Coordinates of C-alpha atoms and ligand atoms in Angstrom, one line a residue:
Chain A
M452 CA -5.4 -1.4 -27.4
D453 CA -7.1 -1.9 -24.0
A454 CA -6.0 0.1 -21.1
L455 CA -6.2 -2.9 -19.0
A456 CA -6.9 -6.4 -19.9
V457 CA -7.2 -9.1 -17.5
D458 CA -7.0 -12.7 -18.9
G459 CA -8.2 -15.7 -16.9
I460 CA -6.2 -15.2 -14.0
T461 CA -6.5 -17.4 -11.3
K462 CA -5.2 -17.3 -7.7
T463 CA -4.8 -19.9 -4.5
Y464 CA -3.7 -18.2 -1.5
R465 CA -1.6 -20.7 0.2
G466 CA -2.8 -21.8 3.5
D467 CA -0.6 -22.5 7.0
L468 CA -1.1 -24.4 9.9
S469 CA -3.9 -22.4 10.8
K470 CA -5.7 -22.6 7.6
G471 CA -5.8 -24.6 4.2
A472 CA -5.6 -23.3 0.8
R473 CA -7.9 -20.9 -0.2
E474 CA -8.9 -20.7 -4.3
V475 CA -9.8 -17.1 -4.5
L476 CA -10.0 -16.5 -8.3
R477 CA -11.0 -18.8 -10.2
G478 CA -10.6 -17.6 -14.1
V479 CA -11.1 -13.7 -14.0
S480 CA -11.2 -12.3 -17.2
F481 CA -12.1 -8.6 -18.3
F482 CA -10.9 -5.7 -20.4
A483 CA -11.1 -1.4 -20.0
G484 CA -11.2 0.3 -23.2
E485 CA -9.2 3.4 -23.3
G486 CA -11.6 6.4 -21.8
E487 CA -13.8 4.0 -20.3
I488 CA -15.2 3.9 -16.6
L489 CA -15.3 0.1 -15.8
G490 CA -17.1 -1.2 -12.5
F491 CA -16.1 -3.7 -10.8
L492 CA -19.1 -5.2 -8.6
G493 CA -19.1 -8.1 -6.0
S494 CA -20.3 -8.9 -2.6
N495 CA -17.4 -8.7 0.1
G496 CA -15.1 -11.3 -0.5
A497 CA -15.8 -12.1 -4.1
G498 CA -12.2 -11.4 -5.2
K499 CA -12.5 -7.9 -6.2
T500 CA -9.4 -6.7 -3.7
T501 CA -7.3 -9.7 -4.9
T502 CA -7.6 -9.1 -8.4
I503 CA -6.4 -5.2 -8.0
K504 CA -3.8 -6.5 -6.6
I505 CA -3.1 -8.6 -9.1
V506 CA -3.4 -6.1 -11.4
L507 CA -0.9 -3.6 -9.8
G508 CA 1.6 -6.7 -9.1
L509 CA 1.2 -6.5 -5.4
V510 CA 0.2 -10.1 -5.8
R511 CA 1.5 -12.9 -8.5
P512 CA -1.2 -14.9 -10.2
D513 CA -1.2 -18.4 -10.4
S514 CA -1.8 -18.3 -14.2
G515 CA -3.2 -16.0 -16.5
G516 CA -2.0 -12.7 -17.0
V517 CA -2.5 -8.9 -17.2
S518 CA -1.7 -6.1 -19.7
I519 CA -1.9 -2.5 -18.9
F520 CA -1.5 -0.5 -22.2
G521 CA 0.4 -3.5 -23.9
R522 CA 2.5 -3.8 -20.6
K523 CA 3.0 -6.4 -18.2
A524 CA 1.3 -6.0 -14.9
G525 CA 3.9 -4.8 -11.9
S526 CA 6.4 -3.3 -14.6
R527 CA 8.0 0.1 -14.7
G528 CA 6.6 1.0 -17.6
A529 CA 2.9 -0.3 -16.5
L530 CA 3.3 1.5 -12.9
A531 CA 4.1 4.5 -14.5
R532 CA 0.9 5.0 -16.2
I533 CA -1.1 3.8 -12.8
G534 CA -2.7 5.9 -10.0
Y535 CA -4.0 3.5 -7.2
L536 CA -6.4 4.2 -4.4
P537 CA -6.1 1.1 -2.0
E538 CA -8.9 -0.4 -0.2
N539 CA -8.9 1.4 3.2
P540 CA -5.9 3.4 2.7
W541 CA -3.2 3.8 5.6
F542 CA -0.6 6.2 5.1
F543 CA 2.6 7.2 6.6
P544 CA 1.4 8.6 9.8
H545 CA 4.6 11.0 10.6
L546 CA 3.9 12.8 7.3
S547 CA 1.8 16.1 6.9
L548 CA -0.6 15.6 3.6
G549 CA 1.6 18.2 1.8
E550 CA 4.9 16.0 2.6
F551 CA 3.1 13.0 1.7
L552 CA 1.9 14.1 -1.5
D553 CA 5.6 15.6 -2.2
Y554 CA 6.9 12.1 -1.3
C555 CA 4.1 10.5 -4.0
G556 CA 4.9 12.9 -6.4
R557 CA 8.8 12.1 -6.3
M558 CA 8.4 8.4 -6.3
S559 CA 6.2 9.0 -9.4
G560 CA 9.0 10.9 -10.9
L561 CA 7.9 14.4 -10.5
T562 CA 10.4 17.1 -9.6
G563 CA 10.5 21.0 -9.1
K564 CA 8.1 23.1 -10.2
I565 CA 5.9 20.6 -11.6
L566 CA 5.5 18.4 -8.3
S567 CA 4.7 21.9 -6.2
S568 CA 1.9 23.0 -8.8
R569 CA 0.6 19.7 -8.9
C570 CA 0.3 19.4 -5.1
E571 CA -1.4 22.5 -5.1
E572 CA -4.1 21.6 -8.2
V573 CA -5.1 18.5 -6.1
M574 CA -5.7 19.2 -2.7
P575 CA -8.5 21.5 -3.5
L576 CA -9.6 19.0 -5.8
V577 CA -10.2 16.9 -3.1
G578 CA -11.3 19.2 -0.6
L579 CA -8.1 19.4 1.8
E580 CA -6.8 22.6 1.0
R581 CA -6.6 23.5 4.7
S582 CA -5.3 20.5 5.8
S583 CA -1.6 20.7 3.8
R584 CA -0.1 21.0 7.1
Q585 CA -2.0 18.5 9.3
K586 CA -0.3 15.2 10.3
L587 CA -2.1 12.3 8.3
K588 CA -2.3 10.4 11.8
S589 CA -4.7 12.9 12.6
F590 CA -6.9 12.4 9.6
S591 CA -10.4 10.7 10.0
K592 CA -11.6 7.7 7.8
G593 CA -13.0 10.2 5.0
M594 CA -10.1 12.6 5.0
L595 CA -7.8 9.4 4.2
Q596 CA -9.6 8.7 1.5
R597 CA -9.7 12.2 0.1
A598 CA -5.9 11.8 0.5
G599 CA -5.7 8.7 -0.9
L600 CA -7.2 9.9 -4.1
A601 CA -5.2 12.9 -4.3
Q602 CA -2.2 10.8 -4.4
A603 CA -3.7 8.6 -7.0
I604 CA -4.3 11.3 -9.4
L605 CA -1.4 13.5 -8.6
H606 CA 1.0 12.5 -11.2
D607 CA -1.6 12.6 -14.1
P608 CA -1.9 9.1 -14.5
D609 CA -4.0 7.4 -17.9
L610 CA -5.1 4.7 -15.8
L611 CA -6.9 4.8 -12.3
I612 CA -7.5 1.9 -10.3
L613 CA -9.5 2.7 -7.3
D614 CA -10.5 0.0 -4.6
E615 CA -13.7 0.9 -2.9
P616 CA -13.1 4.8 -3.5
F617 CA -16.3 5.7 -1.8
S618 CA -16.3 3.9 1.3
G619 CA -15.9 6.3 4.8
L620 CA -17.3 9.2 2.5
D621 CA -20.1 11.6 3.4
P622 CA -22.6 12.6 0.4
L623 CA -20.5 15.6 -0.5
G624 CA -17.5 13.6 -0.6
R625 CA -19.0 11.2 -2.4
K626 CA -20.2 13.4 -5.2
M627 CA -16.7 15.1 -5.3
V628 CA -15.2 11.8 -6.0
R629 CA -17.9 11.1 -8.7
D630 CA -17.1 14.8 -10.2
I631 CA -13.6 14.3 -10.2
L632 CA -13.9 11.1 -11.7
L633 CA -16.2 12.0 -14.5
D634 CA -13.8 14.9 -15.0
L635 CA -11.2 12.8 -15.5
K636 CA -13.2 10.7 -18.2
R637 CA -13.7 13.8 -19.9
K638 CA -10.0 14.1 -20.4
G639 CA -9.7 10.6 -21.6
K640 CA -8.6 8.9 -18.6
T641 CA -9.5 5.4 -18.0
I642 CA -11.0 4.4 -14.5
F643 CA -11.6 1.0 -13.1
F644 CA -13.1 0.7 -9.8
S645 CA -14.6 -1.7 -7.2
S646 CA -17.7 -1.0 -5.3
H647 CA -20.4 -3.0 -3.5
I648 CA -22.4 0.2 -3.7
L649 CA -24.9 -0.1 -7.0
P650 CA -26.0 3.5 -7.1
D651 CA -22.4 4.8 -7.2
M652 CA -21.8 2.2 -9.9
E653 CA -24.9 3.2 -12.0
S654 CA -24.1 7.0 -11.8
L655 CA -20.7 6.5 -13.2
C656 CA -19.6 3.3 -15.1
D657 CA -19.9 2.7 -19.1
R658 CA -19.8 -0.8 -18.0
A659 CA -19.9 -3.1 -15.1
C660 CA -18.4 -6.4 -14.3
I661 CA -20.1 -8.6 -11.9
I662 CA -17.8 -11.0 -10.1
R663 CA -18.9 -13.6 -7.7
G664 CA -16.8 -16.6 -6.2
G665 CA -13.8 -15.6 -8.0
V666 CA -15.6 -15.4 -11.2
V667 CA -16.5 -12.6 -13.7
V668 CA -19.9 -13.9 -14.1
R669 CA -21.5 -11.1 -16.1
S670 CA -20.2 -7.9 -18.0
V671 CA -23.1 -5.5 -18.4
S672 CA -23.4 -2.1 -20.3
L673 CA -25.0 0.4 -18.2
D674 CA -26.4 1.9 -21.9
D675 CA -28.5 -1.3 -22.4
I676 CA -30.0 -1.6 -18.7
F677 CA -31.1 2.2 -19.4
R678 CA -32.1 2.1 -22.8
I679 CA -35.4 3.6 -23.3
G680 CA -38.4 1.2 -24.6
E681 CA -37.1 -2.1 -23.4
G682 CA -38.8 -2.7 -20.3
K683 CA -42.6 -1.8 -19.1
V684 CA -44.0 1.4 -19.0
E685 CA -45.7 2.6 -15.9
I686 CA -48.6 5.2 -16.3
T687 CA -50.3 7.0 -13.4
A688 CA -53.5 8.8 -14.4
R689 CA -56.5 10.5 -12.3
G690 CA -60.0 9.9 -12.8
C691 CA -60.6 6.6 -13.9
G692 CA -62.4 3.8 -12.4
A693 CA -62.0 0.2 -12.4
A694 CA -64.4 -0.5 -14.9
E695 CA -62.2 1.5 -17.4
I696 CA -59.1 -0.4 -16.2
K697 CA -60.6 -3.6 -16.4
A698 CA -61.0 -3.1 -20.0
L699 CA -57.8 -2.5 -20.8
D700 CA -56.8 -6.0 -19.3
D701 CA -55.3 -7.2 -22.5
Y702 CA -52.5 -4.6 -22.4
I703 CA -51.7 -4.0 -18.6
D704 CA -50.1 -6.4 -16.1
S705 CA -51.1 -4.7 -13.4
A706 CA -52.7 -2.1 -12.3
G707 CA -53.5 -0.6 -8.4
M708 CA -55.6 2.6 -6.8
K709 CA -54.3 5.0 -4.5
G710 CA -56.8 7.7 -3.6
D711 CA -58.2 8.8 -6.6
E712 CA -55.0 7.8 -8.9
A713 CA -54.4 4.9 -10.6
F714 CA -51.1 3.2 -11.2
I715 CA -51.3 1.0 -14.4
T716 CA -48.3 -1.0 -15.5
V717 CA -48.2 -1.7 -19.3
K718 CA -46.9 -4.9 -20.9
K719 CA -45.0 -3.4 -24.0
Q720 CA -43.9 -0.6 -25.2
E721 CA -46.4 -0.7 -28.0
Y722 CA -49.4 -0.5 -25.9
V723 CA -48.7 2.5 -24.3
R724 CA -50.4 4.6 -27.4
T725 CA -53.6 2.8 -26.8
V726 CA -53.8 2.4 -23.2
V727 CA -53.4 6.4 -23.1
R728 CA -55.7 7.1 -25.9
H729 CA -58.5 4.8 -24.0
L730 CA -57.9 6.4 -20.6
Y731 CA -57.9 10.0 -22.2
N732 CA -61.2 9.0 -24.3
K733 CA -62.6 8.0 -20.8
G734 CA -61.9 11.7 -19.5
A735 CA -58.9 10.6 -17.3
E736 CA -56.1 12.9 -16.6
I737 CA -53.0 11.6 -17.3
L738 CA -50.4 12.5 -14.9
R739 CA -47.1 10.7 -15.6
I740 CA -45.4 8.0 -18.2
V741 CA -42.6 6.3 -16.5
N742 CA -40.5 4.1 -18.5
Q743 CA -39.6 1.1 -16.1
H744 CA -36.0 -0.2 -16.7
R745 CA -33.8 -2.8 -14.8
T746 CA -31.5 -1.4 -12.2
L747 CA -27.9 -2.9 -11.7
E748 CA -29.4 -4.0 -8.5
D749 CA -31.6 -6.4 -10.1
I750 CA -29.1 -7.7 -12.3
F751 CA -26.7 -7.9 -9.2
I752 CA -29.2 -9.7 -6.9
G753 CA -30.3 -12.0 -9.9
E754 CA -26.7 -13.0 -10.5
I755 CA -25.9 -13.2 -6.7
A756 CA -28.9 -15.5 -6.2
G757 CA -28.4 -17.2 -9.4
A758 CA -26.9 -20.6 -10.2
P759 CA -23.3 -21.5 -9.0
A760 CA -21.0 -19.4 -10.6
Q761 CA -19.7 -20.7 -13.9
A762 CA -16.7 -19.5 -15.9
K763 CA -17.9 -17.0 -18.5
N764 CA -15.3 -15.2 -20.8
G765 CA -16.1 -11.6 -19.7
A766 CA -13.2 -10.6 -22.2
D767 CA -15.9 -11.1 -24.7
R768 CA -17.3 -7.8 -25.7
P769 CA -20.3 -7.4 -23.8
E770 CA -23.5 -9.1 -25.5
K771 CA -26.7 -7.1 -25.9
E772 CA -29.2 -8.5 -23.0
P773 CA -32.4 -8.0 -23.3
L774 CA -33.1 -6.3 -19.8
C775 CA -36.6 -5.5 -18.4
G776 CA -37.9 -5.2 -14.7
S777 CA -38.8 -3.1 -12.1
G778 CA -37.2 0.0 -11.5
A779 CA -37.8 3.7 -12.7
K780 CA -36.5 6.4 -15.2
E781 CA -38.2 9.1 -16.2
A782 CA -39.2 8.2 -20.0
G783 CA -40.5 11.9 -21.0
I784 CA -43.7 12.4 -22.2
Chain B
M319 CA 22.2 6.5 -5.1
T320 CA 19.6 7.1 -7.3
G321 CA 17.0 10.1 -6.6
R322 CA 14.1 7.7 -5.7
M323 CA 16.6 5.8 -2.9
A324 CA 17.7 9.5 -1.6
V325 CA 13.9 10.3 -1.2
I326 CA 12.9 7.2 0.5
A327 CA 16.2 7.4 2.6
L328 CA 15.0 10.9 3.7
N329 CA 11.5 10.0 4.2
T330 CA 12.9 6.9 6.5
F331 CA 15.0 9.3 8.4
R332 CA 12.4 12.0 9.1
E333 CA 10.3 9.2 10.4
S334 CA 13.2 8.0 12.9
I335 CA 13.5 11.6 13.9
R336 CA 9.9 12.2 14.5
E337 CA 9.6 8.9 16.5
K338 CA 12.0 10.7 19.2
L339 CA 14.7 8.3 18.5
L340 CA 17.6 10.7 19.5
Y341 CA 16.0 10.8 22.8
I342 CA 18.0 7.6 23.5
V343 CA 21.0 9.8 23.6
L344 CA 19.4 11.1 27.1
I345 CA 19.7 7.7 28.1
Y346 CA 22.9 7.3 27.0
A347 CA 24.2 10.6 28.8
G348 CA 22.3 9.5 32.1
I349 CA 24.2 5.8 32.1
L350 CA 27.5 8.1 31.7
V351 CA 26.9 10.6 34.3
L352 CA 26.1 7.8 36.7
C353 CA 29.4 5.7 36.0
T354 CA 31.0 8.7 36.6
F355 CA 29.7 9.5 39.8
V356 CA 29.7 5.6 40.9
L357 CA 32.9 4.1 39.2
S358 CA 35.2 7.4 38.9
P359 CA 35.5 7.7 42.9
L360 CA 37.2 4.0 43.3
S361 CA 40.0 4.7 40.6
V362 CA 42.7 7.1 40.7
G363 CA 44.5 9.7 38.3
A364 CA 44.4 8.4 34.6
A365 CA 42.3 5.5 35.2
K366 CA 39.4 7.9 35.8
G367 CA 39.6 9.4 32.4
K368 CA 39.8 5.8 31.1
I369 CA 36.8 4.7 33.0
I370 CA 34.2 6.9 31.0
T371 CA 36.2 6.3 27.7
D372 CA 35.6 2.5 28.5
V373 CA 31.9 2.9 29.2
G374 CA 31.3 5.8 26.7
L375 CA 32.6 3.8 23.9
A376 CA 30.9 0.3 24.9
G377 CA 27.7 2.2 25.2
I378 CA 27.7 3.6 21.6
S379 CA 28.2 0.2 20.4
L380 CA 25.8 -1.6 22.4
L381 CA 22.9 1.2 22.3
G382 CA 23.9 1.4 18.5
V383 CA 23.1 -2.2 17.8
L384 CA 20.2 -2.4 20.1
T385 CA 18.5 0.6 18.6
V386 CA 19.2 -0.7 15.0
I387 CA 17.7 -4.1 15.8
V388 CA 14.6 -2.7 17.6
A389 CA 13.8 0.5 15.4
G390 CA 14.9 -0.9 12.1
S391 CA 12.5 -3.8 12.3
S392 CA 9.7 -1.6 12.9
L393 CA 10.8 0.9 10.3
V394 CA 10.8 -1.5 7.5
H395 CA 7.9 -3.8 9.1
K396 CA 5.4 -1.4 9.9
E397 CA 5.3 -0.2 6.2
I398 CA 5.1 -3.4 5.0
E399 CA 2.4 -4.7 7.3
K400 CA 0.2 -1.1 7.2
K401 CA 0.4 -1.2 3.4
A402 CA 2.1 2.3 3.4
V403 CA 4.7 0.1 1.1
F404 CA 1.9 0.2 -1.4
M405 CA 2.3 4.3 -2.0
V406 CA 6.2 3.2 -2.9
V407 CA 5.9 -0.7 -5.0
T408 CA 2.8 0.6 -7.3
R409 CA 4.6 3.7 -8.4
P410 CA 7.8 3.5 -10.8
V411 CA 10.1 2.1 -8.0
S412 CA 11.9 -0.9 -8.0
R413 CA 12.3 -3.1 -4.9
Q414 CA 15.9 -2.9 -4.7
E415 CA 15.6 1.4 -4.5
Y416 CA 13.0 0.7 -1.9
L417 CA 15.7 -1.4 0.4
V418 CA 18.7 0.4 -0.3
G419 CA 16.7 3.6 0.4
K420 CA 15.5 2.5 3.6
F421 CA 18.6 1.3 4.4
A422 CA 20.3 4.2 3.7
G423 CA 17.8 6.2 6.1
V424 CA 18.1 3.7 9.2
V425 CA 21.8 3.8 8.6
M426 CA 21.8 8.0 8.6
A427 CA 19.3 8.0 11.5
L428 CA 21.3 5.7 13.9
G429 CA 24.6 7.2 12.5
L430 CA 23.5 10.9 13.7
L431 CA 22.4 9.4 17.3
M432 CA 25.9 7.6 17.3
L433 CA 27.4 10.9 16.6
A434 CA 25.5 12.7 19.1
M435 CA 26.5 10.3 21.8
A436 CA 30.0 10.3 20.6
A437 CA 29.7 14.0 21.2
V438 CA 28.3 13.4 24.7
M439 CA 31.4 11.3 25.5
T440 CA 33.6 13.7 24.3
A441 CA 32.3 16.4 26.4
M442 CA 32.6 14.0 29.3
I443 CA 36.1 13.1 28.7
L444 CA 37.2 16.7 28.2
W445 CA 35.1 17.7 31.4
G446 CA 37.2 15.0 33.3
N447 CA 40.5 16.3 31.9
G448 CA 41.4 13.1 29.8
K449 CA 42.0 12.9 26.4
V450 CA 40.3 12.3 23.0
N451 CA 42.6 10.9 20.8
I452 CA 42.5 9.6 17.2
P453 CA 41.8 5.8 18.9
V454 CA 39.0 6.9 20.4
L455 CA 37.2 8.5 17.2
S456 CA 38.5 5.5 15.2
A457 CA 36.6 3.4 17.8
V458 CA 33.2 5.1 17.4
Y459 CA 33.8 5.3 13.3
L460 CA 34.1 1.3 13.5
S461 CA 30.9 1.1 15.9
M462 CA 29.1 3.1 13.4
L463 CA 30.1 0.2 10.9
E464 CA 29.2 -2.4 13.0
M465 CA 25.7 -0.6 13.4
A466 CA 25.5 -0.9 9.5
V467 CA 26.3 -4.3 9.4
I468 CA 23.6 -5.2 11.6
S469 CA 21.1 -2.9 10.1
A470 CA 21.3 -4.7 6.6
V471 CA 21.2 -7.8 8.6
V472 CA 17.6 -6.6 10.4
I473 CA 16.5 -5.1 6.7
F474 CA 17.4 -8.7 5.3
F475 CA 15.0 -10.4 8.1
S476 CA 12.3 -7.7 8.0
T477 CA 11.5 -8.3 4.1
F478 CA 10.2 -12.1 5.1
T479 CA 9.2 -12.3 9.3
T480 CA 7.8 -10.4 11.8
P481 CA 9.2 -8.0 13.8
V482 CA 9.9 -9.8 17.1
L483 CA 11.4 -13.0 15.3
T484 CA 13.6 -10.1 13.1
S485 CA 14.9 -8.6 16.3
F486 CA 15.8 -12.0 18.1
F487 CA 17.6 -13.2 14.6
A488 CA 19.4 -10.0 14.4
V489 CA 20.5 -10.4 18.3
C490 CA 21.7 -14.1 17.9
I491 CA 23.6 -13.2 14.6
F492 CA 25.4 -10.3 16.5
V493 CA 26.2 -12.3 19.4
A494 CA 27.3 -15.1 17.3
G495 CA 29.3 -12.8 14.9
S496 CA 31.0 -11.7 18.1
L497 CA 31.6 -14.8 19.4
S498 CA 32.4 -16.8 15.6
G499 CA 36.3 -15.8 15.9
D500 CA 36.8 -17.2 19.2
L501 CA 34.6 -20.3 18.4
R502 CA 36.8 -21.0 15.3
A503 CA 40.3 -21.0 17.2
F504 CA 39.0 -23.0 19.7
A505 CA 37.7 -25.2 17.3
S506 CA 40.5 -25.6 15.4
R507 CA 42.9 -26.5 18.3
F508 CA 40.3 -29.2 19.8
G509 CA 37.3 -29.7 17.7
G510 CA 36.8 -32.8 15.4
P511 CA 36.5 -32.1 11.6
A512 CA 32.9 -31.5 11.6
V513 CA 33.1 -29.0 14.3
R514 CA 36.2 -27.1 12.5
H515 CA 34.1 -27.1 9.3
L516 CA 31.1 -25.6 10.6
T517 CA 32.8 -23.2 12.8
E518 CA 34.6 -22.6 9.9
F519 CA 31.4 -21.9 8.0
L520 CA 29.8 -19.5 10.4
Y521 CA 33.3 -17.6 10.9
Y522 CA 32.7 -16.8 6.8
V523 CA 29.1 -16.3 7.0
L524 CA 28.3 -14.6 10.1
P525 CA 29.7 -10.8 10.1
N526 CA 32.7 -10.8 11.7
I527 CA 32.0 -8.2 14.8
R528 CA 35.4 -8.5 16.1
V529 CA 36.7 -6.3 13.1
F530 CA 34.6 -3.6 14.6
N531 CA 36.2 -3.5 17.8
L532 CA 38.9 -0.8 18.7
R533 CA 37.7 -0.4 22.3
N534 CA 40.6 -1.4 24.1
E535 CA 43.3 0.1 21.9
A536 CA 41.1 3.3 22.3
V537 CA 40.7 3.0 26.0
H538 CA 44.4 2.5 26.7
D539 CA 45.5 4.5 24.0
L540 CA 47.8 1.8 21.8
R541 CA 48.7 1.5 18.7
F542 CA 47.1 0.2 16.0
N543 CA 47.1 -0.1 12.1
G544 CA 45.3 2.2 10.1
G545 CA 44.9 -0.1 7.4
D546 CA 42.7 -2.5 9.5
I547 CA 40.3 0.7 9.5
A548 CA 40.3 0.9 5.7
L549 CA 39.8 -3.1 5.8
A550 CA 36.9 -2.8 8.2
T551 CA 35.5 -0.5 5.8
L552 CA 35.5 -2.5 3.0
Y553 CA 34.9 -5.5 4.9
A554 CA 31.0 -4.1 6.1
A555 CA 30.8 -2.3 2.7
A556 CA 31.0 -5.8 1.4
Y557 CA 28.9 -7.5 3.9
C558 CA 26.3 -5.3 3.8
G559 CA 26.1 -5.5 -0.5
V560 CA 25.9 -8.8 0.2
V561 CA 23.0 -9.1 2.6
L562 CA 21.0 -6.4 0.7
Y563 CA 21.3 -8.3 -2.5
F564 CA 19.8 -11.5 -0.7
A565 CA 17.1 -9.1 1.1
Y566 CA 16.5 -7.9 -2.5
L567 CA 16.1 -11.5 -3.8
V568 CA 13.4 -12.1 -1.1
F569 CA 11.7 -8.9 -1.4
R570 CA 11.4 -9.0 -5.3
R571 CA 9.6 -12.2 -5.1
R572 CA 7.1 -11.0 -1.9
E573 CA 3.3 -10.4 -2.3
F574 CA 1.5 -7.8 -0.4
S575 CA -1.5 -9.7 -0.1
Ligands
ADP1117 N1 -3.8 -12.7 2.3 C1 -4.6 -14.1 2.3 N2 -4.9 -15.0 2.3 C2 -6.0 -15.8 2.5 N3 -7.1 -15.4 2.0 C3 -7.3 -14.5 1.6 C4 -5.9 -13.2 1.6 N4 -6.6 -11.7 1.2 C5 -8.2 -12.1 0.7 N5 -8.3 -13.5 1.2 C6 -9.6 -14.0 1.0 O1 -9.9 -14.1 -0.6 C7 -11.2 -13.9 -0.5 C8 -11.5 -12.7 -1.8 O2 -10.8 -11.4 -0.8 P1 -10.8 -10.1 -1.5 O3 -10.2 -10.0 -3.0 O4 -10.5 -8.8 -0.5 O5 -12.6 -9.4 -1.9 P2 -13.3 -8.2 -1.8 O6 -12.2 -7.0 -2.3 O7 -13.9 -8.9 -3.1 O8 -14.2 -7.9 -0.6 C9 -12.0 -13.4 1.0 O9 -12.3 -14.6 0.9 C10 -10.5 -13.4 1.6 O10 -10.8 -14.2 2.6
MG1118 MG1 -11.9 -5.6 -1.4

């Protein structure tokens, strides 16, 4: 059973006197398998937050359904297994961090020793162990974000739903969040998070859904993107002249010189051996062989700039897409 | 009351204490002291003590209702508006528990405030050589019931409208509820059938604030029927229950977009 299954949800915000109705979601479908980290990628206003609110039962969809471990969105049984970090969290300013976590824990049904030990555990995890007595109203944006993550993981939920978990954090904070999420994944938790920051997405996700204009336009597996050998290969060599390179014309895409180093992009994986042997025989020194792959950014920008969005059934298992393009990942020699 | 309701109630209570709600008791004490010095020299003998009782009880009732209208509307609304409510409604807590917890917290905070005001009044009465009798204490108790009823009304409006409108509607309901008995009596004598039906309807829908007023009896140490206190208690409980139920019906459907 999937941890989270979203099936064709649509939502139109009713207008009022000042503005008309607004169709925000036009059939969003996707799923997150148990133990998976699923990224939800989209530009500002694409409908990520609205989708997440529907998953939590804060907003009702006009049509379509959400199931969380087989239960209905917003039901007690579903909520009991979810940890949620809202976008730009705002909490009770009159409480200290310790009191706030205590309150949240009790709302999730924790009591007594378990509650206090969980509070003690999560504060150092998010780097706030020294702020437990500080009032939330004096927290900075990054600290609020950390406090938000602390309350989301406090009751050890099976499904984490995080809306822009990296926003407002310094680089150390982002690494901290990444480490926490990877650790939770090791423990078998399912994580669904939204972001528009691509490197965060790439470094964490098993899969990413790209939403655009209220429709999931693409669901990609990050393994596919990184699979070695699908793209082109860039070879860097020293000590070869333009003539040697010219002789390789059939095998290479492009070539350039910078100082005494030549950068050669090979058309296909199969040609690497030929090209390297040729250069080697001509007395050139091979410095690097780098496997180029398409980044999430390329795919994202391609989708965003692409044709008008069409509803695509993202709930299908992700298809293997031929992925190639620019961007670099060390292939090892 | 479930455990979660109690936790929500305590949090609301704590918030209102930290918002310095109890400082209102200082305003109250100031008013009472002022009245003693301005009004008391004008009267003689037993009337002296009566003035403090009179002003003191009216002050408790009025400040209690005003505070619950102003503070109550912000206590619930701020949470909804600023998304703090997400921390509650995205956990396995029913919306019923949330509303009842909020209500209980507001009533607890306001109850404490009114008790503090009553303590100030008692001190002043004793200081003026008056006496604090059962009717005075009963009058304070009824004012607290009145506050509880208005706070249920405030919570009801908070579930779907802004603090300003909530306060406005609550004041209207309080005033109309204070007059509805008179209006009905008036209409039954002089009004046509349509007017009579309307006032009859309002009489039953609006809270009957009159029921919670024992101030005349308290000031003049008149006899009163103890059964009325019990009835007023039942009435307040039933009224709050019905209003909170309607609040739940609205809140259950509410979206937090
Ligand atoms: N309460 C609302 N009423 C009307 N429109 C809204 C409301 N909330 C969001 N929207 C609109 O819905 C669209 C999607 O918003 P959102 O889901 O917050 O996007 P994202 O989180 O992807 O940036 C935006 O165009 C936004 O203006
Ligand atoms: Mg958003």
